[in-house]
Short mmCIF file of C-alpha atoms in Angstrom, two decimals:
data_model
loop_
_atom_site.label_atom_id
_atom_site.label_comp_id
_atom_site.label_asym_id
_atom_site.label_seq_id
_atom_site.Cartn_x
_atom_site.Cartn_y
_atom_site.Cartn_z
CA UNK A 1 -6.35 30.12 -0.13
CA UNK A 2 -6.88 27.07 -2.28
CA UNK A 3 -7.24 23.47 -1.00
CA UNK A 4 -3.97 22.21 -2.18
CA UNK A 5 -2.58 24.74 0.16
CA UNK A 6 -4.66 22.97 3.28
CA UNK A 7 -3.38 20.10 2.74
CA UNK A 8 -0.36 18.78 4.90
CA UNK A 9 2.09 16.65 2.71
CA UNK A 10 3.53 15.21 5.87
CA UNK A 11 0.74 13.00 6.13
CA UNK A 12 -0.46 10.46 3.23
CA UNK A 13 -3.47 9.66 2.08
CA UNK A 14 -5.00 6.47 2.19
CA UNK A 15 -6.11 4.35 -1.03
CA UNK A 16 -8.64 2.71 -1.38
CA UNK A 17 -7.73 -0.96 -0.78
CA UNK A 18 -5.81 -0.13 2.62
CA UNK A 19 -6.85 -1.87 5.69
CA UNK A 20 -8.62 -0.40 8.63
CA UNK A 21 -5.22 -1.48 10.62
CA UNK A 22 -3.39 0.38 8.61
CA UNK A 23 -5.32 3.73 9.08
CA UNK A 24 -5.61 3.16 12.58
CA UNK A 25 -1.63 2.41 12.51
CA UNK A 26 -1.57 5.87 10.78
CA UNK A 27 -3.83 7.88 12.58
CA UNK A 28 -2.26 7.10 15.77
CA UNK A 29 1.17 7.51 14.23
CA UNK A 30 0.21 11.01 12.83
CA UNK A 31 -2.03 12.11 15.74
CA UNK A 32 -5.74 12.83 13.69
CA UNK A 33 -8.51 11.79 13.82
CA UNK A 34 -9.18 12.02 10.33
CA UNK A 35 -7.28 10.69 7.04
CA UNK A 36 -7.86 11.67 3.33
CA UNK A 37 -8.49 8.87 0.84
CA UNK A 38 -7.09 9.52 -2.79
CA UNK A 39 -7.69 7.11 -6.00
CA UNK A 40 -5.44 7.80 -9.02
CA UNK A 41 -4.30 11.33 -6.81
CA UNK A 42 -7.82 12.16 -6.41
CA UNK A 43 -9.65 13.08 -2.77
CA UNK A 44 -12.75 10.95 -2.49
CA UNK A 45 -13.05 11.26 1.27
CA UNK A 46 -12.33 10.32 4.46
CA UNK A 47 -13.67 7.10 6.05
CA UNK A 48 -15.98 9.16 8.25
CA UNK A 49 -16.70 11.35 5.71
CA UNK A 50 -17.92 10.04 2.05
CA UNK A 51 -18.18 12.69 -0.62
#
């Protein structure tokens, strides 16, 4: 299994000048705990988690 397949398209990935009211909108609207961050379609994290 690759990571693309991991991935759940129902839920978007933040960039990076979102607000932190907008990923708390987001993470309460999509029930994680957890959102991916993307620049120009590439993962560079979560806000928990820096790469």
């Amino acid at each position: 299994m690759i990571a693309e397949e991991l991935i759940n398209q129902m839920i978007p990935p933040l960039k990076l000048y979102d607000t932190v009211d907008k990923a708390l909108r987001w993470m309460d609207e999509f029930r994680v705990n957890e959102l991916p961050v993307s620049r120009n379609r590439k993962y560079m994290g979560s806000p928990l988690k820096p790469i």
